């Protein structure tokens, strides 16, 4: 009996390319270059506008199993970071972070729907709010999983905490559905600079396209690729 194992980004890309040929292969090779470039980016500024002094920010370290989707009302989806440990730079003060636990596992040959060779196991979105202090380094405290069965069990009842550099717990996360804020209360409202309108529009467009792709079914994605390549 084959046991599913965690697989890396490069292995997932290679498995996909084995099923692609011709013009589609050329297009996906271009995407591989983009993904490779993203994988080297491990520091993300979570506010819009200019950078500020290192003495005026805090850092939140997210392991490769944590996918941060939003910080203080600003979407982080545009960074397309998956299976990569990321340092998120936070402005000092109150910060609200939305995230989920996500792992990717190889399927044994002949299992799954269609030609899918991987299984993505993701928890429901969680939200955590905490006060960030200047110069402090925070991290997510999450359970470790060693196989797909453990990942599925964790996804169904996922809980996480934020701890500081001394290991002290500063906040516990809760399911996003149980914590609905009408407006972001974090530092996004006190941005260091006025955002560029053109850049903001590009970000919105890219984010919308990425959301559409994630929500599309396998058939819809195939139809889109046929349309794009005709």
PDB file of C-alpha atoms in Angstrom:
ATOM      1  CA  UNK A   1       0.000   0.000   0.000  1.00  0.00           C
ATOM      2  CA  UNK A   2       1.422   3.368  -0.975  1.00  0.00           C
ATOM      3  CA  UNK A   3       1.584   6.049   1.707  1.00  0.00           C
ATOM      4  CA  UNK A   4       0.956   9.650   0.572  1.00  0.00           C
ATOM      5  CA  UNK A   5       3.900  11.961   1.214  1.00  0.00           C
ATOM      6  CA  UNK A   6       4.329  15.716   1.262  1.00  0.00           C
ATOM      7  CA  UNK A   7       5.649  16.962  -2.079  1.00  0.00           C
ATOM      8  CA  UNK A   8       7.493  20.149  -2.933  1.00  0.00           C
ATOM      9  CA  UNK A   9       6.560  22.904  -5.397  1.00  0.00           C
ATOM     10  CA  UNK A  10       9.051  21.601  -7.966  1.00  0.00           C
ATOM     11  CA  UNK A  11       7.634  18.071  -7.750  1.00  0.00           C
ATOM     12  CA  UNK A  12       4.083  19.382  -8.200  1.00  0.00           C
ATOM     13  CA  UNK A  13       5.152  21.406 -11.237  1.00  0.00           C
ATOM     14  CA  UNK A  14       6.982  18.433 -12.720  1.00  0.00           C
ATOM     15  CA  UNK A  15       3.933  16.173 -12.241  1.00  0.00           C
ATOM     16  CA  UNK A  16       1.770  18.750 -14.013  1.00  0.00           C
ATOM     17  CA  UNK A  17       4.182  19.223 -16.920  1.00  0.00           C
ATOM     18  CA  UNK A  18       4.177  15.464 -17.562  1.00  0.00           C
ATOM     19  CA  UNK A  19       0.530  15.838 -18.587  1.00  0.00           C
ATOM     20  CA  UNK A  20       1.031  18.906 -20.790  1.00  0.00           C
ATOM     21  CA  UNK A  21       2.504  19.293 -24.272  1.00  0.00           C
ATOM     22  CA  UNK A  22       2.796  21.781 -27.129  1.00  0.00           C
ATOM     23  CA  UNK A  23       1.669  25.388 -26.635  1.00  0.00           C
ATOM     24  CA  UNK A  24       0.320  24.655 -23.162  1.00  0.00           C
ATOM     25  CA  UNK A  25       3.759  23.474 -22.063  1.00  0.00           C
ATOM     26  CA  UNK A  26       5.302  26.719 -23.273  1.00  0.00           C
ATOM     27  CA  UNK A  27       2.788  28.793 -21.355  1.00  0.00           C
ATOM     28  CA  UNK A  28       3.239  26.794 -18.151  1.00  0.00           C
ATOM     29  CA  UNK A  29       7.027  27.036 -18.396  1.00  0.00           C
ATOM     30  CA  UNK A  30       6.563  30.789 -18.252  1.00  0.00           C
ATOM     31  CA  UNK A  31       4.491  30.386 -15.109  1.00  0.00           C
ATOM     32  CA  UNK A  32       7.216  28.218 -13.571  1.00  0.00           C
ATOM     33  CA  UNK A  33       9.638  31.141 -13.936  1.00  0.00           C
ATOM     34  CA  UNK A  34       7.168  33.401 -12.100  1.00  0.00           C
ATOM     35  CA  UNK A  35       6.694  30.839  -9.323  1.00  0.00           C
ATOM     36  CA  UNK A  36      10.463  30.431  -8.962  1.00  0.00           C
ATOM     37  CA  UNK A  37      10.829  34.176  -8.566  1.00  0.00           C
ATOM     38  CA  UNK A  38       8.112  34.295  -5.919  1.00  0.00           C
ATOM     39  CA  UNK A  39       9.690  31.452  -3.927  1.00  0.00           C
ATOM     40  CA  UNK A  40      12.742  33.594  -3.176  1.00  0.00           C
ATOM     41  CA  UNK A  41      10.629  36.425  -1.711  1.00  0.00           C
ATOM     42  CA  UNK A  42      10.328  35.736   2.022  1.00  0.00           C
ATOM     43  CA  UNK A  43       9.627  39.256   3.390  1.00  0.00           C
ATOM     44  CA  UNK A  44       6.283  40.910   2.743  1.00  0.00           C
ATOM     45  CA  UNK A  45       5.278  44.471   3.647  1.00  0.00           C
ATOM     46  CA  UNK A  46       1.670  44.269   4.798  1.00  0.00           C
ATOM     47  CA  UNK A  47       0.693  47.931   4.401  1.00  0.00           C
ATOM     48  CA  UNK A  48       0.413  50.071   1.291  1.00  0.00           C
ATOM     49  CA  UNK A  49       2.850  52.889   0.724  1.00  0.00           C
ATOM     50  CA  UNK A  50       6.478  53.479   1.571  1.00  0.00           C
ATOM     51  CA  UNK A  51       8.664  51.313   3.765  1.00  0.00           C
ATOM     52  CA  UNK A  52       9.423  52.495   7.293  1.00  0.00           C
ATOM     53  CA  UNK A  53      12.396  52.025   9.602  1.00  0.00           C
ATOM     54  CA  UNK A  54      13.044  48.544  10.960  1.00  0.00           C
ATOM     55  CA  UNK A  55      12.763  50.088  14.448  1.00  0.00           C
ATOM     56  CA  UNK A  56       9.135  50.975  13.740  1.00  0.00           C
ATOM     57  CA  UNK A  57       7.907  47.543  12.665  1.00  0.00           C
ATOM     58  CA  UNK A  58       7.384  44.048  14.030  1.00  0.00           C
ATOM     59  CA  UNK A  59       7.753  40.737  12.213  1.00  0.00           C
ATOM     60  CA  UNK A  60       5.320  37.818  12.035  1.00  0.00           C
ATOM     61  CA  UNK A  61       6.946  34.574  10.904  1.00  0.00           C
ATOM     62  CA  UNK A  62       4.632  32.182   9.066  1.00  0.00           C
ATOM     63  CA  UNK A  63       5.755  28.593   8.387  1.00  0.00           C
ATOM     64  CA  UNK A  64       5.192  26.972   5.007  1.00  0.00           C
ATOM     65  CA  UNK A  65       1.957  25.353   6.247  1.00  0.00           C
ATOM     66  CA  UNK A  66       0.323  28.722   7.019  1.00  0.00           C
ATOM     67  CA  UNK A  67      -1.281  30.715   4.207  1.00  0.00           C
ATOM     68  CA  UNK A  68      -1.950  34.332   5.186  1.00  0.00           C
ATOM     69  CA  UNK A  69      -4.801  35.763   3.109  1.00  0.00           C
ATOM     70  CA  UNK A  70      -5.345  39.149   4.754  1.00  0.00           C
ATOM     71  CA  UNK A  71      -3.626  41.578   7.121  1.00  0.00           C
ATOM     72  CA  UNK A  72      -5.578  44.548   8.500  1.00  0.00           C
ATOM     73  CA  UNK A  73      -8.088  44.346   5.667  1.00  0.00           C
ATOM     74  CA  UNK A  74      -5.460  44.201   2.908  1.00  0.00           C
ATOM     75  CA  UNK A  75      -5.409  41.063   0.755  1.00  0.00           C
ATOM     76  CA  UNK A  76      -2.172  39.072   0.701  1.00  0.00           C
ATOM     77  CA  UNK A  77      -3.364  36.754  -2.094  1.00  0.00           C
ATOM     78  CA  UNK A  78      -1.427  38.749  -4.696  1.00  0.00           C
ATOM     79  CA  UNK A  79       1.869  37.361  -3.463  1.00  0.00           C
ATOM     80  CA  UNK A  80       0.994  33.782  -4.510  1.00  0.00           C
ATOM     81  CA  UNK A  81       3.153  32.247  -1.802  1.00  0.00           C
ATOM     82  CA  UNK A  82       2.504  28.539  -1.223  1.00  0.00           C
ATOM     83  CA  UNK A  83       4.732  26.065   0.646  1.00  0.00           C
ATOM     84  CA  UNK A  84       7.106  28.932   1.481  1.00  0.00           C
ATOM     85  CA  UNK A  85       7.985  30.283   4.936  1.00  0.00           C
ATOM     86  CA  UNK A  86       7.302  34.027   4.942  1.00  0.00           C
ATOM     87  CA  UNK A  87       8.175  36.949   7.237  1.00  0.00           C
ATOM     88  CA  UNK A  88       5.326  39.478   7.313  1.00  0.00           C
ATOM     89  CA  UNK A  89       6.322  43.013   8.322  1.00  0.00           C
ATOM     90  CA  UNK A  90       3.719  44.639  10.578  1.00  0.00           C
ATOM     91  CA  UNK A  91       3.296  48.228  11.667  1.00  0.00           C
ATOM     92  CA  UNK A  92       3.410  48.735  15.418  1.00  0.00           C
ATOM     93  CA  UNK A  93       0.014  48.616  17.091  1.00  0.00           C
ATOM     94  CA  UNK A  94      -3.093  46.526  16.658  1.00  0.00           C
ATOM     95  CA  UNK A  95      -2.949  43.984  13.812  1.00  0.00           C
ATOM     96  CA  UNK A  96      -5.615  41.603  12.522  1.00  0.00           C
ATOM     97  CA  UNK A  97      -4.443  38.605  10.484  1.00  0.00           C
ATOM     98  CA  UNK A  98      -6.605  36.136   8.526  1.00  0.00           C
ATOM     99  CA  UNK A  99      -4.965  32.827   7.653  1.00  0.00           C
ATOM    100  CA  UNK A 100      -5.490  29.103   7.122  1.00  0.00           C
ATOM    101  CA  UNK A 101      -3.510  25.890   7.520  1.00  0.00           C
ATOM    102  CA  UNK A 102      -2.720  24.306   4.147  1.00  0.00           C
ATOM    103  CA  UNK A 103      -0.788  21.168   3.224  1.00  0.00           C
ATOM    104  CA  UNK A 104      -0.327  19.380  -0.095  1.00  0.00           C
ATOM    105  CA  UNK A 105       0.101  15.623  -0.363  1.00  0.00           C
ATOM    106  CA  UNK A 106       0.840  13.201  -3.184  1.00  0.00           C
ATOM    107  CA  UNK A 107      -1.930  10.790  -4.117  1.00  0.00           C
ATOM    108  CA  UNK A 108      -1.150   7.102  -4.628  1.00  0.00           C
ATOM    109  CA  UNK A 109      -1.341   6.156  -8.313  1.00  0.00           C
ATOM    110  CA  UNK A 110      -4.877   5.545  -9.533  1.00  0.00           C
ATOM    111  CA  UNK A 111      -6.647   7.463  -6.790  1.00  0.00           C
ATOM    112  CA  UNK A 112      -8.448  10.786  -6.803  1.00  0.00           C
ATOM    113  CA  UNK A 113     -10.685  12.427  -9.365  1.00  0.00           C
ATOM    114  CA  UNK A 114      -9.560  12.895 -12.952  1.00  0.00           C
ATOM    115  CA  UNK A 115      -5.799  13.162 -13.354  1.00  0.00           C
ATOM    116  CA  UNK A 116      -5.146  14.957 -10.068  1.00  0.00           C
ATOM    117  CA  UNK A 117      -1.936  13.684  -8.504  1.00  0.00           C
ATOM    118  CA  UNK A 118      -2.079  15.812  -5.381  1.00  0.00           C
ATOM    119  CA  UNK A 119      -4.506  16.390  -2.542  1.00  0.00           C
ATOM    120  CA  UNK A 120      -4.780  19.860  -1.004  1.00  0.00           C
ATOM    121  CA  UNK A 121      -5.978  19.867   2.598  1.00  0.00           C
ATOM    122  CA  UNK A 122      -6.878  23.290   3.990  1.00  0.00           C
ATOM    123  CA  UNK A 123      -8.569  24.437   7.180  1.00  0.00           C
ATOM    124  CA  UNK A 124     -11.312  27.016   7.431  1.00  0.00           C
ATOM    125  CA  UNK A 125     -10.006  30.618   7.623  1.00  0.00           C
ATOM    126  CA  UNK A 126      -8.907  31.739  11.076  1.00  0.00           C
ATOM    127  CA  UNK A 127      -8.492  35.273  12.416  1.00  0.00           C
ATOM    128  CA  UNK A 128      -6.203  36.529  15.147  1.00  0.00           C
ATOM    129  CA  UNK A 129      -5.787  40.022  16.577  1.00  0.00           C
ATOM    130  CA  UNK A 130      -2.833  41.173  18.650  1.00  0.00           C
ATOM    131  CA  UNK A 131      -0.793  44.219  19.615  1.00  0.00           C
ATOM    132  CA  UNK A 132       2.566  44.301  17.809  1.00  0.00           C
ATOM    133  CA  UNK A 133       5.527  45.909  19.556  1.00  0.00           C
ATOM    134  CA  UNK A 134       8.410  47.587  17.740  1.00  0.00           C
ATOM    135  CA  UNK A 135      11.322  45.254  17.022  1.00  0.00           C
ATOM    136  CA  UNK A 136       9.504  42.145  18.287  1.00  0.00           C
ATOM    137  CA  UNK A 137       9.414  38.910  16.302  1.00  0.00           C
ATOM    138  CA  UNK A 138       6.218  36.873  16.499  1.00  0.00           C
ATOM    139  CA  UNK A 139       5.427  33.473  15.059  1.00  0.00           C
ATOM    140  CA  UNK A 140       2.503  31.127  14.547  1.00  0.00           C
ATOM    141  CA  UNK A 141       2.318  28.227  16.974  1.00  0.00           C
ATOM    142  CA  UNK A 142       0.641  25.386  15.082  1.00  0.00           C
ATOM    143  CA  UNK A 143       0.563  21.588  15.490  1.00  0.00           C
ATOM    144  CA  UNK A 144       2.857  19.530  13.265  1.00  0.00           C
ATOM    145  CA  UNK A 145       1.395  16.873  10.970  1.00  0.00           C
ATOM    146  CA  UNK A 146       3.292  13.901   9.563  1.00  0.00           C
ATOM    147  CA  UNK A 147       0.777  12.327   7.196  1.00  0.00           C
ATOM    148  CA  UNK A 148      -2.389  13.058   5.259  1.00  0.00           C
ATOM    149  CA  UNK A 149      -4.691  11.525   7.869  1.00  0.00           C
ATOM    150  CA  UNK A 150      -3.313  13.820  10.570  1.00  0.00           C
ATOM    151  CA  UNK A 151      -3.648  16.795   8.212  1.00  0.00           C
ATOM    152  CA  UNK A 152      -7.318  15.998   7.537  1.00  0.00           C
ATOM    153  CA  UNK A 153      -8.044  15.679  11.261  1.00  0.00           C
ATOM    154  CA  UNK A 154      -6.275  18.951  12.006  1.00  0.00           C
ATOM    155  CA  UNK A 155      -8.079  20.822   9.217  1.00  0.00           C
ATOM    156  CA  UNK A 156     -11.421  19.899  10.741  1.00  0.00           C
ATOM    157  CA  UNK A 157     -10.574  21.362  14.149  1.00  0.00           C
ATOM    158  CA  UNK A 158      -7.688  23.722  13.495  1.00  0.00           C
ATOM    159  CA  UNK A 159      -6.543  26.150  16.172  1.00  0.00           C
ATOM    160  CA  UNK A 160      -3.404  28.273  16.322  1.00  0.00           C
ATOM    161  CA  UNK A 161      -1.778  30.905  18.519  1.00  0.00           C
ATOM    162  CA  UNK A 162       0.657  33.777  18.146  1.00  0.00           C
ATOM    163  CA  UNK A 163       3.730  33.704  20.395  1.00  0.00           C
ATOM    164  CA  UNK A 164       6.511  36.244  20.872  1.00  0.00           C
ATOM    165  CA  UNK A 165      10.278  35.732  20.708  1.00  0.00           C
ATOM    166  CA  UNK A 166      10.327  34.548  24.324  1.00  0.00           C
ATOM    167  CA  UNK A 167       7.680  31.906  23.628  1.00  0.00           C
ATOM    168  CA  UNK A 168       4.905  33.745  25.452  1.00  0.00           C
ATOM    169  CA  UNK A 169       1.454  33.331  23.981  1.00  0.00           C
ATOM    170  CA  UNK A 170       0.051  36.740  23.041  1.00  0.00           C
ATOM    171  CA  UNK A 171      -3.163  35.776  21.197  1.00  0.00           C
ATOM    172  CA  UNK A 172      -5.300  32.802  20.171  1.00  0.00           C
ATOM    173  CA  UNK A 173      -6.925  32.538  16.763  1.00  0.00           C
ATOM    174  CA  UNK A 174     -10.613  31.825  16.203  1.00  0.00           C
ATOM    175  CA  UNK A 175     -12.647  30.774  13.139  1.00  0.00           C
ATOM    176  CA  UNK A 176     -13.232  33.785  10.907  1.00  0.00           C
ATOM    177  CA  UNK A 177     -16.965  33.080  10.806  1.00  0.00           C
ATOM    178  CA  UNK A 178     -17.140  33.701  14.554  1.00  0.00           C
ATOM    179  CA  UNK A 179     -15.243  37.005  14.380  1.00  0.00           C
ATOM    180  CA  UNK A 180     -16.716  39.531  11.939  1.00  0.00           C
ATOM    181  CA  UNK A 181     -15.277  43.036  12.027  1.00  0.00           C
ATOM    182  CA  UNK A 182     -17.040  45.745  10.082  1.00  0.00           C
ATOM    183  CA  UNK A 183     -13.783  47.614   9.443  1.00  0.00           C
ATOM    184  CA  UNK A 184     -10.097  46.763   9.848  1.00  0.00           C
ATOM    185  CA  UNK A 185      -8.847  48.062  13.181  1.00  0.00           C
ATOM    186  CA  UNK A 186      -5.126  47.665  12.463  1.00  0.00           C
ATOM    187  CA  UNK A 187      -2.555  50.086  11.088  1.00  0.00           C
ATOM    188  CA  UNK A 188      -3.844  49.971   7.502  1.00  0.00           C
ATOM    189  CA  UNK A 189      -5.843  53.131   8.276  1.00  0.00           C
ATOM    190  CA  UNK A 190      -2.677  54.986   9.204  1.00  0.00           C
ATOM    191  CA  UNK A 191      -0.567  54.186   6.154  1.00  0.00           C
ATOM    192  CA  UNK A 192       2.802  55.903   5.912  1.00  0.00           C
ATOM    193  CA  UNK A 193       1.978  57.266   2.457  1.00  0.00           C
ATOM    194  CA  UNK A 194      -0.897  57.689   0.012  1.00  0.00           C
ATOM    195  CA  UNK A 195      -1.026  54.613  -2.284  1.00  0.00           C
ATOM    196  CA  UNK A 196      -0.492  54.995  -5.993  1.00  0.00           C
ATOM    197  CA  UNK A 197      -3.890  54.770  -7.751  1.00  0.00           C
ATOM    198  CA  UNK A 198      -2.574  52.960 -10.847  1.00  0.00           C
ATOM    199  CA  UNK A 199      -0.711  50.369  -8.764  1.00  0.00           C
ATOM    200  CA  UNK A 200      -3.802  49.838  -6.610  1.00  0.00           C
ATOM    201  CA  UNK A 201      -5.930  49.214  -9.699  1.00  0.00           C
ATOM    202  CA  UNK A 202      -3.399  46.686 -11.032  1.00  0.00           C
ATOM    203  CA  UNK A 203      -3.359  44.896  -7.685  1.00  0.00           C
ATOM    204  CA  UNK A 204      -7.165  44.733  -7.611  1.00  0.00           C
ATOM    205  CA  UNK A 205      -7.284  43.320 -11.140  1.00  0.00           C
ATOM    206  CA  UNK A 206      -4.655  40.678 -10.430  1.00  0.00           C
ATOM    207  CA  UNK A 207      -6.342  39.688  -7.184  1.00  0.00           C
ATOM    208  CA  UNK A 208      -9.704  39.345  -8.943  1.00  0.00           C
ATOM    209  CA  UNK A 209      -8.211  37.104 -11.641  1.00  0.00           C
ATOM    210  CA  UNK A 210      -6.497  34.925  -9.050  1.00  0.00           C
ATOM    211  CA  UNK A 211      -9.721  34.550  -7.081  1.00  0.00           C
ATOM    212  CA  UNK A 212     -11.629  33.572 -10.231  1.00  0.00           C
ATOM    213  CA  UNK A 213      -9.032  30.933 -11.082  1.00  0.00           C
ATOM    214  CA  UNK A 214      -9.116  29.436  -7.574  1.00  0.00           C
ATOM    215  CA  UNK A 215     -12.913  29.272  -7.575  1.00  0.00           C
ATOM    216  CA  UNK A 216     -13.166  27.770 -11.074  1.00  0.00           C
ATOM    217  CA  UNK A 217     -13.857  24.054 -11.530  1.00  0.00           C
ATOM    218  CA  UNK A 218     -11.463  21.789 -13.444  1.00  0.00           C
ATOM    219  CA  UNK A 219     -13.751  21.965 -16.487  1.00  0.00           C
ATOM    220  CA  UNK A 220     -13.931  25.763 -16.350  1.00  0.00           C
ATOM    221  CA  UNK A 221     -10.144  25.979 -16.147  1.00  0.00           C
ATOM    222  CA  UNK A 222      -9.787  23.691 -19.182  1.00  0.00           C
ATOM    223  CA  UNK A 223     -12.258  25.810 -21.131  1.00  0.00           C
ATOM    224  CA  UNK A 224     -10.370  28.979 -20.219  1.00  0.00           C
ATOM    225  CA  UNK A 225      -7.038  27.516 -21.336  1.00  0.00           C
ATOM    226  CA  UNK A 226      -8.557  26.377 -24.625  1.00  0.00           C
ATOM    227  CA  UNK A 227      -9.919  29.881 -25.172  1.00  0.00           C
ATOM    228  CA  UNK A 228      -6.622  31.552 -24.229  1.00  0.00           C
ATOM    229  CA  UNK A 229      -4.525  29.370 -26.505  1.00  0.00           C
ATOM    230  CA  UNK A 230      -6.776  29.374 -29.586  1.00  0.00           C
TER     231      UNK A 230
END
